[in-house]
PDB file of C-alpha atoms in Angstrom:
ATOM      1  CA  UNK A1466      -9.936 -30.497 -27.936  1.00  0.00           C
ATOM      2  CA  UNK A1467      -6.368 -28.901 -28.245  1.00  0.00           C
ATOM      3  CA  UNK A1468      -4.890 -27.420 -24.894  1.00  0.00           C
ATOM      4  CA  UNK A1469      -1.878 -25.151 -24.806  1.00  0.00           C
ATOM      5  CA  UNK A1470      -0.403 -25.325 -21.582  1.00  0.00           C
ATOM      6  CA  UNK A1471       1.298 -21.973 -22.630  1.00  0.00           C
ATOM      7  CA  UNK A1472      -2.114 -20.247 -23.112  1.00  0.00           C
ATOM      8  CA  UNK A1473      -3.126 -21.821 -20.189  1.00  0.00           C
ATOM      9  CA  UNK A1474      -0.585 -20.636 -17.682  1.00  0.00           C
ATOM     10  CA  UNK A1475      -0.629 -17.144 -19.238  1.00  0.00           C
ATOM     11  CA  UNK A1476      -4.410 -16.676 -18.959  1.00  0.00           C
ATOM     12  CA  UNK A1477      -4.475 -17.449 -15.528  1.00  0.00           C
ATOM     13  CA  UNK A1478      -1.598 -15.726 -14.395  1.00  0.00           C
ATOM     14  CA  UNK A1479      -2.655 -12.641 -15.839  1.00  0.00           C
ATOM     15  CA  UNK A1480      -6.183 -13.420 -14.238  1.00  0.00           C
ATOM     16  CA  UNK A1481      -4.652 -14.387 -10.978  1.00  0.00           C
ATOM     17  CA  UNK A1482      -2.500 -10.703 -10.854  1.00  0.00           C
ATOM     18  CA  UNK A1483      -5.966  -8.760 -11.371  1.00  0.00           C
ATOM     19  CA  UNK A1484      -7.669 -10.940  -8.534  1.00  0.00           C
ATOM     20  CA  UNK A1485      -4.862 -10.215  -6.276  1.00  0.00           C
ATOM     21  CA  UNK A1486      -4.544  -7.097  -7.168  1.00  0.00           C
ATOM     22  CA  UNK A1487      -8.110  -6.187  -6.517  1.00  0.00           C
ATOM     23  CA  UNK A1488      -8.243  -7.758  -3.307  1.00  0.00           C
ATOM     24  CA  UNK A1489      -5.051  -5.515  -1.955  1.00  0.00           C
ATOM     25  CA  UNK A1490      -6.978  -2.863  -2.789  1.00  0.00           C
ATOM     26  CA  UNK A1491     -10.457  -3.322  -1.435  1.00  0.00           C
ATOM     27  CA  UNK A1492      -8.443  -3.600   1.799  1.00  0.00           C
ATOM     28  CA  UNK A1493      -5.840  -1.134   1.420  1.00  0.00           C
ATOM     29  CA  UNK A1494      -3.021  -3.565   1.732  1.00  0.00           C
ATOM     30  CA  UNK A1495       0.337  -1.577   0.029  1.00  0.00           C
ATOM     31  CA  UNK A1496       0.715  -2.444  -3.581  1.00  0.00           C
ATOM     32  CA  UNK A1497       3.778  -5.263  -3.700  1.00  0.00           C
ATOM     33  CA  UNK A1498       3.394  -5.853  -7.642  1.00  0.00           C
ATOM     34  CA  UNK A1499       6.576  -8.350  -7.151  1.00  0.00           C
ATOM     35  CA  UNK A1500       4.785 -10.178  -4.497  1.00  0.00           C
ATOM     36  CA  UNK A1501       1.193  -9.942  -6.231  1.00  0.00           C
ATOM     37  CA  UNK A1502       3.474 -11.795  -9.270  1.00  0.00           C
ATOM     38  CA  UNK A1503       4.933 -14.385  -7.809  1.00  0.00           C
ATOM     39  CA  UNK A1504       1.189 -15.459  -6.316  1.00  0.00           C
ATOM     40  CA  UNK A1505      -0.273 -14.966  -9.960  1.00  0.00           C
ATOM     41  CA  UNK A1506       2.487 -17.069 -11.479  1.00  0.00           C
ATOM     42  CA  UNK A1507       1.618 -19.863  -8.538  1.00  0.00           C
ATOM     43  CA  UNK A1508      -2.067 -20.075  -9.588  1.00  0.00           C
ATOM     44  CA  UNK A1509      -1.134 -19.752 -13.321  1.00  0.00           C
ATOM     45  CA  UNK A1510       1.916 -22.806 -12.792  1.00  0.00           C
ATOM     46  CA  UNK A1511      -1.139 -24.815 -11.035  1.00  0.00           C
ATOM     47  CA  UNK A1512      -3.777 -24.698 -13.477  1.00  0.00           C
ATOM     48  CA  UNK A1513      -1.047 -25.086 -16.513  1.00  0.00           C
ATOM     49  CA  UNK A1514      -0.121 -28.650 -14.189  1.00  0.00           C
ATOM     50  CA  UNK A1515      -3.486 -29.780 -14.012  1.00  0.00           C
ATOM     51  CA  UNK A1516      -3.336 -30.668 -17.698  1.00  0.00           C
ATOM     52  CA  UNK A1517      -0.447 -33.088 -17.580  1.00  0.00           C
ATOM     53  CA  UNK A1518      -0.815 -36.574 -17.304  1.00  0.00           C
ATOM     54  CA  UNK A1519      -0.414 -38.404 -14.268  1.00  0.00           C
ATOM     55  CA  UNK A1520      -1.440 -35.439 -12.320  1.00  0.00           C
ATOM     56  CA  UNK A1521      -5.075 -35.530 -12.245  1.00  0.00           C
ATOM     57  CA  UNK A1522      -4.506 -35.702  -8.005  1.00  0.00           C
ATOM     58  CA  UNK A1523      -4.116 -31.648  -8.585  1.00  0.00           C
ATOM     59  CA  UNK A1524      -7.656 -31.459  -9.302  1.00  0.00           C
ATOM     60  CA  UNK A1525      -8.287 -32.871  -5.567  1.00  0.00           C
ATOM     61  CA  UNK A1526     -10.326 -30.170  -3.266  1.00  0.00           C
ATOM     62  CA  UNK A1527      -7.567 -29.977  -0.930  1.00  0.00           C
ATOM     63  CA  UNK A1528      -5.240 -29.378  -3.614  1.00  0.00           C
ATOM     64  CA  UNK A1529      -7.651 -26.633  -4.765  1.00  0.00           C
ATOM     65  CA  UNK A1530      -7.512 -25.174  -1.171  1.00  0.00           C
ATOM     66  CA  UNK A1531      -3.866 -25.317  -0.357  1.00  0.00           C
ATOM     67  CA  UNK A1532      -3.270 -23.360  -3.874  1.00  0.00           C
ATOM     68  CA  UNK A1533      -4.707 -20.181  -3.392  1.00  0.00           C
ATOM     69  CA  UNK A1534      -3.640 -20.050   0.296  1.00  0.00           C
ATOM     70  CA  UNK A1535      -0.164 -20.317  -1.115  1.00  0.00           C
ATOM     71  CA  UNK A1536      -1.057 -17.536  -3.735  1.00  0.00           C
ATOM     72  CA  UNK A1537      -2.312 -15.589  -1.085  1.00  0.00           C
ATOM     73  CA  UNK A1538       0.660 -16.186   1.112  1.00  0.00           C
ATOM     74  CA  UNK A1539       2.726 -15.212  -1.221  1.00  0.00           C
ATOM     75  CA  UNK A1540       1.300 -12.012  -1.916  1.00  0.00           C
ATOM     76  CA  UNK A1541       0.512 -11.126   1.420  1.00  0.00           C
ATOM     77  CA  UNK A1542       2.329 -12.688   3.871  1.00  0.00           C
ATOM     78  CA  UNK A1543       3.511  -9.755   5.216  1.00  0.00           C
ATOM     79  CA  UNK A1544       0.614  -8.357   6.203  1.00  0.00           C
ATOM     80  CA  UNK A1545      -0.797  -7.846   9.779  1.00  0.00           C
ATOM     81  CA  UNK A1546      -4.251  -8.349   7.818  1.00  0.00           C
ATOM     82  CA  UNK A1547      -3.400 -11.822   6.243  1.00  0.00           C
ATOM     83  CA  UNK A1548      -6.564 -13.278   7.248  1.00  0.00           C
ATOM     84  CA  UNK A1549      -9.094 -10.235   5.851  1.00  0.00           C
ATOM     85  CA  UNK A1550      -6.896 -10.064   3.030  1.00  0.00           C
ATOM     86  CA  UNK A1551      -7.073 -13.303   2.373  1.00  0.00           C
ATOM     87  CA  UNK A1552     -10.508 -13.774   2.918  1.00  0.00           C
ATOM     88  CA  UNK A1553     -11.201 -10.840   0.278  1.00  0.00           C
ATOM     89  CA  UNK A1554      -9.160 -12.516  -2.128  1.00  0.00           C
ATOM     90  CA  UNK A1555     -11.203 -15.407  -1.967  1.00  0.00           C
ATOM     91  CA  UNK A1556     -14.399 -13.527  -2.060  1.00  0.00           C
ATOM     92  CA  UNK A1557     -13.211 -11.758  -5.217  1.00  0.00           C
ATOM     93  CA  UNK A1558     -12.620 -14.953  -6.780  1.00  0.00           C
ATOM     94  CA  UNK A1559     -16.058 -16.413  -6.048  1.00  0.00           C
ATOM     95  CA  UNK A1560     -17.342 -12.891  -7.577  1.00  0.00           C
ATOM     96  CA  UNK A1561     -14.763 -13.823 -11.022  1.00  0.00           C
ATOM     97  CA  UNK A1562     -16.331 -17.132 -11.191  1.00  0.00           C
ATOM     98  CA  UNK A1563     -19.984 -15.386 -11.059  1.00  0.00           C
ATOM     99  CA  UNK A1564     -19.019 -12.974 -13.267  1.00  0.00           C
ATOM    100  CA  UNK A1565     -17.674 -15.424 -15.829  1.00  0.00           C
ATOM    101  CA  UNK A1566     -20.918 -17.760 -15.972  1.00  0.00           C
ATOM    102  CA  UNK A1567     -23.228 -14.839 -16.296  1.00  0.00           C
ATOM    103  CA  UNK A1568     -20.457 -13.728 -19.388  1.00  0.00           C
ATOM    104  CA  UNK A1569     -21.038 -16.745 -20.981  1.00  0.00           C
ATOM    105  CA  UNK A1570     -24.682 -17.422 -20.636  1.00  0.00           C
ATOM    106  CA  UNK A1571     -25.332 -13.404 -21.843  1.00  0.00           C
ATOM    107  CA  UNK A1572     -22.797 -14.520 -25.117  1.00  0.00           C
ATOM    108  CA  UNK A1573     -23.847 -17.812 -25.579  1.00  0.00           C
ATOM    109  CA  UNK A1574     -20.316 -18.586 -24.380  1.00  0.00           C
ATOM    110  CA  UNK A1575     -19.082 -22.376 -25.173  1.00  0.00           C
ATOM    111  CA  UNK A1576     -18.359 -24.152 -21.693  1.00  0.00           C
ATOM    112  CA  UNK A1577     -14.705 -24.074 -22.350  1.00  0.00           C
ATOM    113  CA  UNK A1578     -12.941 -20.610 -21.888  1.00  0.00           C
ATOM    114  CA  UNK A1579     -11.476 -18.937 -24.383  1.00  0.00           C
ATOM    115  CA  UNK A1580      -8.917 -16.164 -23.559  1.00  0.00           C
ATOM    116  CA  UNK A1581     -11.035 -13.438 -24.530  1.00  0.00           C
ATOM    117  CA  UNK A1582     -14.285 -14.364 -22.610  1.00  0.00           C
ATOM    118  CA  UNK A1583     -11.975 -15.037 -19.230  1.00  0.00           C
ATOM    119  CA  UNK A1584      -9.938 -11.966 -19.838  1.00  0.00           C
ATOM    120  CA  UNK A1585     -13.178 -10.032 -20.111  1.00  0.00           C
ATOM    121  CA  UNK A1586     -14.738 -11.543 -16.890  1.00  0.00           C
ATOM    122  CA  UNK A1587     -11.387 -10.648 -15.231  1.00  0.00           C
ATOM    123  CA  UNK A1588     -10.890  -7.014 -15.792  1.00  0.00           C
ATOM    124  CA  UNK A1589     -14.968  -6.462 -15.418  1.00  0.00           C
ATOM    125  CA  UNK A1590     -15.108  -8.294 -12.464  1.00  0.00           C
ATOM    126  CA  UNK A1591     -12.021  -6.065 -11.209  1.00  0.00           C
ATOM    127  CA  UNK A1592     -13.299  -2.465 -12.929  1.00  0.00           C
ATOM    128  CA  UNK A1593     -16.623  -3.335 -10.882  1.00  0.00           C
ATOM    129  CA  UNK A1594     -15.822  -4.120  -7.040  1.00  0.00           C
ATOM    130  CA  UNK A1595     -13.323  -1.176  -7.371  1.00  0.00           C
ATOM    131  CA  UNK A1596     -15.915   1.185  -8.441  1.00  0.00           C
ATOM    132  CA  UNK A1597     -18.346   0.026  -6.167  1.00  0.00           C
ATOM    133  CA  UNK A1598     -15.864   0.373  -3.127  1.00  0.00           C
ATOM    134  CA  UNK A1599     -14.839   3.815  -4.341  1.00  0.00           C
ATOM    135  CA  UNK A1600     -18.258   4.900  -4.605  1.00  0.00           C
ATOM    136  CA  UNK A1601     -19.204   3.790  -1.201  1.00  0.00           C
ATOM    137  CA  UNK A1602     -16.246   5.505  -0.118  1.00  0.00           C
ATOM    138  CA  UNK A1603     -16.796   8.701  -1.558  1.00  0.00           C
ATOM    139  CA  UNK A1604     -20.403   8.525   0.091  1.00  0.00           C
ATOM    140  CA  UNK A1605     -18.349   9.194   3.772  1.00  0.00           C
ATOM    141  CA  UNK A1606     -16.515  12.750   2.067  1.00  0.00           C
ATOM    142  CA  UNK A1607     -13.616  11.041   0.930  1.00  0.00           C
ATOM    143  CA  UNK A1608     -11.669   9.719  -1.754  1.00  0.00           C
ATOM    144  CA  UNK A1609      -9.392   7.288  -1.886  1.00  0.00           C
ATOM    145  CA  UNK A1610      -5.386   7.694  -3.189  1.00  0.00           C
ATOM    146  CA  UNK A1611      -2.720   6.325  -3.340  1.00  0.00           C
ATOM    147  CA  UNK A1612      -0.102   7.885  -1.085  1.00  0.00           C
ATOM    148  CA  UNK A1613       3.873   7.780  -1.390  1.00  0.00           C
ATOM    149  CA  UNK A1614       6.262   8.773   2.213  1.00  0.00           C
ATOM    150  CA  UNK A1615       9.592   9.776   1.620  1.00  0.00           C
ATOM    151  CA  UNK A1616      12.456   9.545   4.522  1.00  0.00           C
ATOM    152  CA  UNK A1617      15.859   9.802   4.879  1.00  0.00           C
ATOM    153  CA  UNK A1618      15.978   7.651   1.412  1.00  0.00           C
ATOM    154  CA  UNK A1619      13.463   5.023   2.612  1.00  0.00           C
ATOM    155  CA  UNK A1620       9.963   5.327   1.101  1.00  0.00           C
ATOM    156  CA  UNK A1621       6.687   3.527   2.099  1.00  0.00           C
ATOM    157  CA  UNK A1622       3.534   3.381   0.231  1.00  0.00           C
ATOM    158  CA  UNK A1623      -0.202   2.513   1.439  1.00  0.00           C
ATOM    159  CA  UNK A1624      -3.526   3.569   0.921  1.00  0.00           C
ATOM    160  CA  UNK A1625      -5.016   7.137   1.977  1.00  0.00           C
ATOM    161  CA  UNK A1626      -8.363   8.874   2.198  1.00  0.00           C
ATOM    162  CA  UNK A1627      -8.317  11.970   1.204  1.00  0.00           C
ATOM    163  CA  UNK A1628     -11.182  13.231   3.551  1.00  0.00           C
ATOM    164  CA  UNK A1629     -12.524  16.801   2.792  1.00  0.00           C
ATOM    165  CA  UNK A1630     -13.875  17.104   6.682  1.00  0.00           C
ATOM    166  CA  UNK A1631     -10.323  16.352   8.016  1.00  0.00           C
ATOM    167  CA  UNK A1632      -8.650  19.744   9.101  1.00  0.00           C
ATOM    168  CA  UNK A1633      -5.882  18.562  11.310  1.00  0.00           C
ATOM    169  CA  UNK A1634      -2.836  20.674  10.518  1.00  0.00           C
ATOM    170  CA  UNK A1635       0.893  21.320  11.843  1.00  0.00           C
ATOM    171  CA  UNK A1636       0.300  24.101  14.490  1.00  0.00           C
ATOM    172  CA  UNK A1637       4.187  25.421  13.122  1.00  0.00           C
ATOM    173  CA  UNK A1638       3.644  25.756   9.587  1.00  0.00           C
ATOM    174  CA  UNK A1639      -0.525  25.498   8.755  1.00  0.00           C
ATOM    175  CA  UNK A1640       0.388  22.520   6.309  1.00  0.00           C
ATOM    176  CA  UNK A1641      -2.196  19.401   6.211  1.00  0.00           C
ATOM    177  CA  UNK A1642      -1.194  16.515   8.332  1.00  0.00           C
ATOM    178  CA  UNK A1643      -1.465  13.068   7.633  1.00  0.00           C
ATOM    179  CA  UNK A1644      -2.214  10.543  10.470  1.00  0.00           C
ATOM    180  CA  UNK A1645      -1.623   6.599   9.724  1.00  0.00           C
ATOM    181  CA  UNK A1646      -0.955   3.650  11.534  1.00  0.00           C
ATOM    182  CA  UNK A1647       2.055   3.273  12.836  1.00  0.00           C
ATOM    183  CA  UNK A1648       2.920  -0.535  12.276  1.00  0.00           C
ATOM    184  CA  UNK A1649       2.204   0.066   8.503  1.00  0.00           C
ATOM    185  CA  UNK A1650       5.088   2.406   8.377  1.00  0.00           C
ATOM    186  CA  UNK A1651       7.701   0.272   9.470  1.00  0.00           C
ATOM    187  CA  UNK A1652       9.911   0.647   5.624  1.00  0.00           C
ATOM    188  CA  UNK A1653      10.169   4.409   6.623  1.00  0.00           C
ATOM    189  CA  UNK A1654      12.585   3.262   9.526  1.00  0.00           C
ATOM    190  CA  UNK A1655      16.094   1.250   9.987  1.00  0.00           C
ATOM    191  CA  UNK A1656      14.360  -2.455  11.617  1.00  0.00           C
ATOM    192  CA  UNK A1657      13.495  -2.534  14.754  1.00  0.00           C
ATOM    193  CA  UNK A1658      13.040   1.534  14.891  1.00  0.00           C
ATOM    194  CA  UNK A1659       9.656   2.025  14.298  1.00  0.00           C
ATOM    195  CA  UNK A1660       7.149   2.536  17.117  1.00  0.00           C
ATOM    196  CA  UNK A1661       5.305  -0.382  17.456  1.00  0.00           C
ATOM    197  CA  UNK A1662       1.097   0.080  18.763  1.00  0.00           C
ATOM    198  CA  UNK A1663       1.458  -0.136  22.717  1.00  0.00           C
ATOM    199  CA  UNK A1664       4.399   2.292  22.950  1.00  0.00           C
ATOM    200  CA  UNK A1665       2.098   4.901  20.303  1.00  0.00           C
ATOM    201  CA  UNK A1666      -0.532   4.726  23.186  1.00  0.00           C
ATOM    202  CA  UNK A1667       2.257   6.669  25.619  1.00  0.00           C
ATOM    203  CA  UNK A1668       3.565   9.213  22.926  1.00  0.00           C
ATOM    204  CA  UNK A1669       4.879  11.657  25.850  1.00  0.00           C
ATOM    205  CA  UNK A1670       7.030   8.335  26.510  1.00  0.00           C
ATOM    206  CA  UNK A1671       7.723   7.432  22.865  1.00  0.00           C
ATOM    207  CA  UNK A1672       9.071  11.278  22.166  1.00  0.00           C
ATOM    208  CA  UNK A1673      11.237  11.099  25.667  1.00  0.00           C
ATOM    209  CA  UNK A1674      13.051   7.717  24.159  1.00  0.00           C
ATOM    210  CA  UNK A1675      13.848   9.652  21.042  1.00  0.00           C
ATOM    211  CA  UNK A1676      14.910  13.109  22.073  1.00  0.00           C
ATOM    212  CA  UNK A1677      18.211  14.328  21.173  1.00  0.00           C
ATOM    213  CA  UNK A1678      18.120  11.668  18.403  1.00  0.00           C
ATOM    214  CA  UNK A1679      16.535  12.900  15.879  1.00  0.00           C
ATOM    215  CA  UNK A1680      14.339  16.295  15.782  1.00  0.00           C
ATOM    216  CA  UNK A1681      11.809  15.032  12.926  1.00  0.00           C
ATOM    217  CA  UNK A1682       9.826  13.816  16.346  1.00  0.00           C
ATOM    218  CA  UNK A1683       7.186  15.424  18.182  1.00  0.00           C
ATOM    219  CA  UNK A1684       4.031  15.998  19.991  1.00  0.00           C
ATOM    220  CA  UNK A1685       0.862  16.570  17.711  1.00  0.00           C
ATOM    221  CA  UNK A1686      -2.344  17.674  19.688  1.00  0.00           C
ATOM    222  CA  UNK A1687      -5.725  16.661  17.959  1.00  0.00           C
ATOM    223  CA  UNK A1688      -9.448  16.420  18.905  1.00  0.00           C
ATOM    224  CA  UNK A1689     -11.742  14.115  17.432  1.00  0.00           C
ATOM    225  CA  UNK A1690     -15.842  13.190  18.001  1.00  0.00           C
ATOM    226  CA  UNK A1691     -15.471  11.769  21.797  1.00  0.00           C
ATOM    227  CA  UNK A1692     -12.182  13.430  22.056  1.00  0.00           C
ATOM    228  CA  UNK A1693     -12.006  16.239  23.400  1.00  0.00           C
ATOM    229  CA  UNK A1694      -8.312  16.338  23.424  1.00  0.00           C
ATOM    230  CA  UNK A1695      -5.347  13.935  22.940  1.00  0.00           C
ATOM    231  CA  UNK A1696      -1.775  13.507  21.463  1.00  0.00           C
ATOM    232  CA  UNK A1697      -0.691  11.512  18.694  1.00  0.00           C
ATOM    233  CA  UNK A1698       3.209  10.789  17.891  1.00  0.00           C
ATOM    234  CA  UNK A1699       3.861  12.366  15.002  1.00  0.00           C
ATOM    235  CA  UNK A1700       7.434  12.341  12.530  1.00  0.00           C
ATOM    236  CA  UNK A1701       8.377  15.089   9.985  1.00  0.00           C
ATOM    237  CA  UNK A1702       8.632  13.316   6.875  1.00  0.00           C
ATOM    238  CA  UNK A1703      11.329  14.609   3.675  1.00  0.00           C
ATOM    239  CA  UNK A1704       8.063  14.082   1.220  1.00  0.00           C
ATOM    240  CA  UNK A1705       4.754  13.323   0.952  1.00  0.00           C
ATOM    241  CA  UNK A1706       2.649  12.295  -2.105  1.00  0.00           C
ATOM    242  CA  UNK A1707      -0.628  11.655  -1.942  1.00  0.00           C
ATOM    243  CA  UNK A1708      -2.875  10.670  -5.585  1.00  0.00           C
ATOM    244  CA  UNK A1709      -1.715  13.655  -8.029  1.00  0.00           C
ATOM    245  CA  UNK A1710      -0.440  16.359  -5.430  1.00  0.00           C
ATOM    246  CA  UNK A1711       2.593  16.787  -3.584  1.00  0.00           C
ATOM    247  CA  UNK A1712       2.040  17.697  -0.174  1.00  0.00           C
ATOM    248  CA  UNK A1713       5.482  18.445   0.408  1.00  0.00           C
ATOM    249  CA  UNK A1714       7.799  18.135   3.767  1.00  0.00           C
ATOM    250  CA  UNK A1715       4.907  17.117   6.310  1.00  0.00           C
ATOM    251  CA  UNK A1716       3.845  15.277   9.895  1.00  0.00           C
ATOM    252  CA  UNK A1717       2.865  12.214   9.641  1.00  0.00           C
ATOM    253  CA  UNK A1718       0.930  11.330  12.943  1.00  0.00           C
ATOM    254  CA  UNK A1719       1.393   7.818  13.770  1.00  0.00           C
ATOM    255  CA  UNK A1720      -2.305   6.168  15.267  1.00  0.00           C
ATOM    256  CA  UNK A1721      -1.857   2.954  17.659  1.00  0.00           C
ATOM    257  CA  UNK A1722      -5.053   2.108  15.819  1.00  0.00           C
ATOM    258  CA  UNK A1723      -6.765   1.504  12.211  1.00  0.00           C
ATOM    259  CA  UNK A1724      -7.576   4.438  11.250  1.00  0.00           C
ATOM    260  CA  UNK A1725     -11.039   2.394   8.848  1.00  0.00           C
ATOM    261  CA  UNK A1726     -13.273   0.737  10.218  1.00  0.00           C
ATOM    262  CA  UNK A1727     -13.042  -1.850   7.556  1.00  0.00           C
ATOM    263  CA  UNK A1728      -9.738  -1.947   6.457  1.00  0.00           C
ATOM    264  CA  UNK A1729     -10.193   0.155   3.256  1.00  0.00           C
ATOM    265  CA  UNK A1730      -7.302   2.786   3.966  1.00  0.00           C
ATOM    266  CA  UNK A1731      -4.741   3.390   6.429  1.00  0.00           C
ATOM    267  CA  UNK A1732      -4.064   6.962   6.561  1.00  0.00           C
ATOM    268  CA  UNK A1733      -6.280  10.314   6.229  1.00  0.00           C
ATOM    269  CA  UNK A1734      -5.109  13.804   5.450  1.00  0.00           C
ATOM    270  CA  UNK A1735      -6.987  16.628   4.570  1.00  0.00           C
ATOM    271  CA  UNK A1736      -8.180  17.725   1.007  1.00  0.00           C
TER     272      UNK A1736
END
């Protein structure tokens, strides 16, 4: 049999990139498609190695272990969430590797992969758990988006639910207001700026440090189920956009929490 360590590496980097891109977003980890790439082109540089004499070792179980830890540490390492990220990443794998057996025993599939059946697998195995996570989503009044912060020329993505029972809006103005967590904000500020999780949990101290500074800063009552009352931190943002709609010039409340139980988002604003 004739093996073309081009095909090779391109199959599974392109492979790799949907795996890791599925896993960022079955936890809501921001979207780093230059990060996501370089942990693809890892896996893909592996498996294209593995085919070269003299380095059958690659093919080792700890070499198959310390591979997509570096893949995943590569794409994520920035994350507060490395290990559930990581941990989903692997999980979706397991899933790809399911999904490509039963491929090839409903086709009749040879036991060698061809691009076509892997690619297949890939983007199935991908179209599926995403659907299946939206879906359960959806279930709790919600809908996942993607969601875009603008300030003073620094911008910030992450994942938002777009939750049709959330009616928390700016007291000033009657606009919706988003609340996320604070520490996944941290590229809307100059380093070392943002508010990290214990000072959010004294926000009449966190404003008092920043008055005079900058006005975009302020006090945000809420109530919530068990809360009768409370104030969240919250920052005037330039621009906010949130799936297809542009929300405009809003607050963003900053939580000293996760705002999911699971991980799935890490903001909510009303529909």
């Amino acid at each position: 049999m004739t093996v073309y360590i081009d095909e090779v590496f391109l199959l599974n980097t392109i492979v790799d990139y949907l795996l890791l891109l599925c896993a960022a977003r079955l936890t809501g980890e921001p979207i780093r498609r230059l990060r996501l790439g370089m942990g693809a082109v890892l896996g893909g540089l592996y498996a294209a190695l593995t085919f070269l004499p003299g380095l059958e070792f690659l093919s080792q179980p700890l070499c198959k272990l310390a591979v997509p830890m570096g893949m995943s540490l590569l794409a994520f390492g920035s994350s507060r969430r490395l290990l559930r990220v990581s941990l989903t990443f692997f999980g979706v794998s397991a899933a790809f590797g399911g999904g490509v057996l039963a491929l090839q025993l409903f086709l009749g599939a040879p036991a060698v992969l061809d691009l076509k059946t892997t690619l297949l697998a890939a983007a199935g195995c991908y179209l599926f758990l995403t659907l299946i996570f939206r879906r359960s989503v959806r279930h709790t009044g919600g809908e996942l988006a993607s969601a875009r912060l603008e300030l003073g020329g620094r911008t910030c993505r992450l994942t938002a639910l777009v939750d049709t029972g959330n009616t928390l809006t700016d007291p000033s103005t009657g606009k919706a207001v988003m609340v996320a967590e604070g520490e996944r904000l941290r590229e809307l500020f100059p380093i070392g700026e943002c508010p990290g999780a214990e000072e959010l949990k004294d926000p009449i101290s966190a404003l008092e440090k920043r008055k005079g500074q900058d006005r975009r800063w302020r006090l945000l009552p809420y109530r919530a189920v068990g809360v009768p009352w409370a104030l969240l931190l919250a920052v005037k943002v330039d621009r906010a956009q949130v799936g297809g709609e542009d929300y405009g010039s809003i607050l963003v409340a900053l939580s000293p929490t996760p705002v999911s139980d699971g991980g799935g988002y890490s903001a909510l604003i009303g529909a």
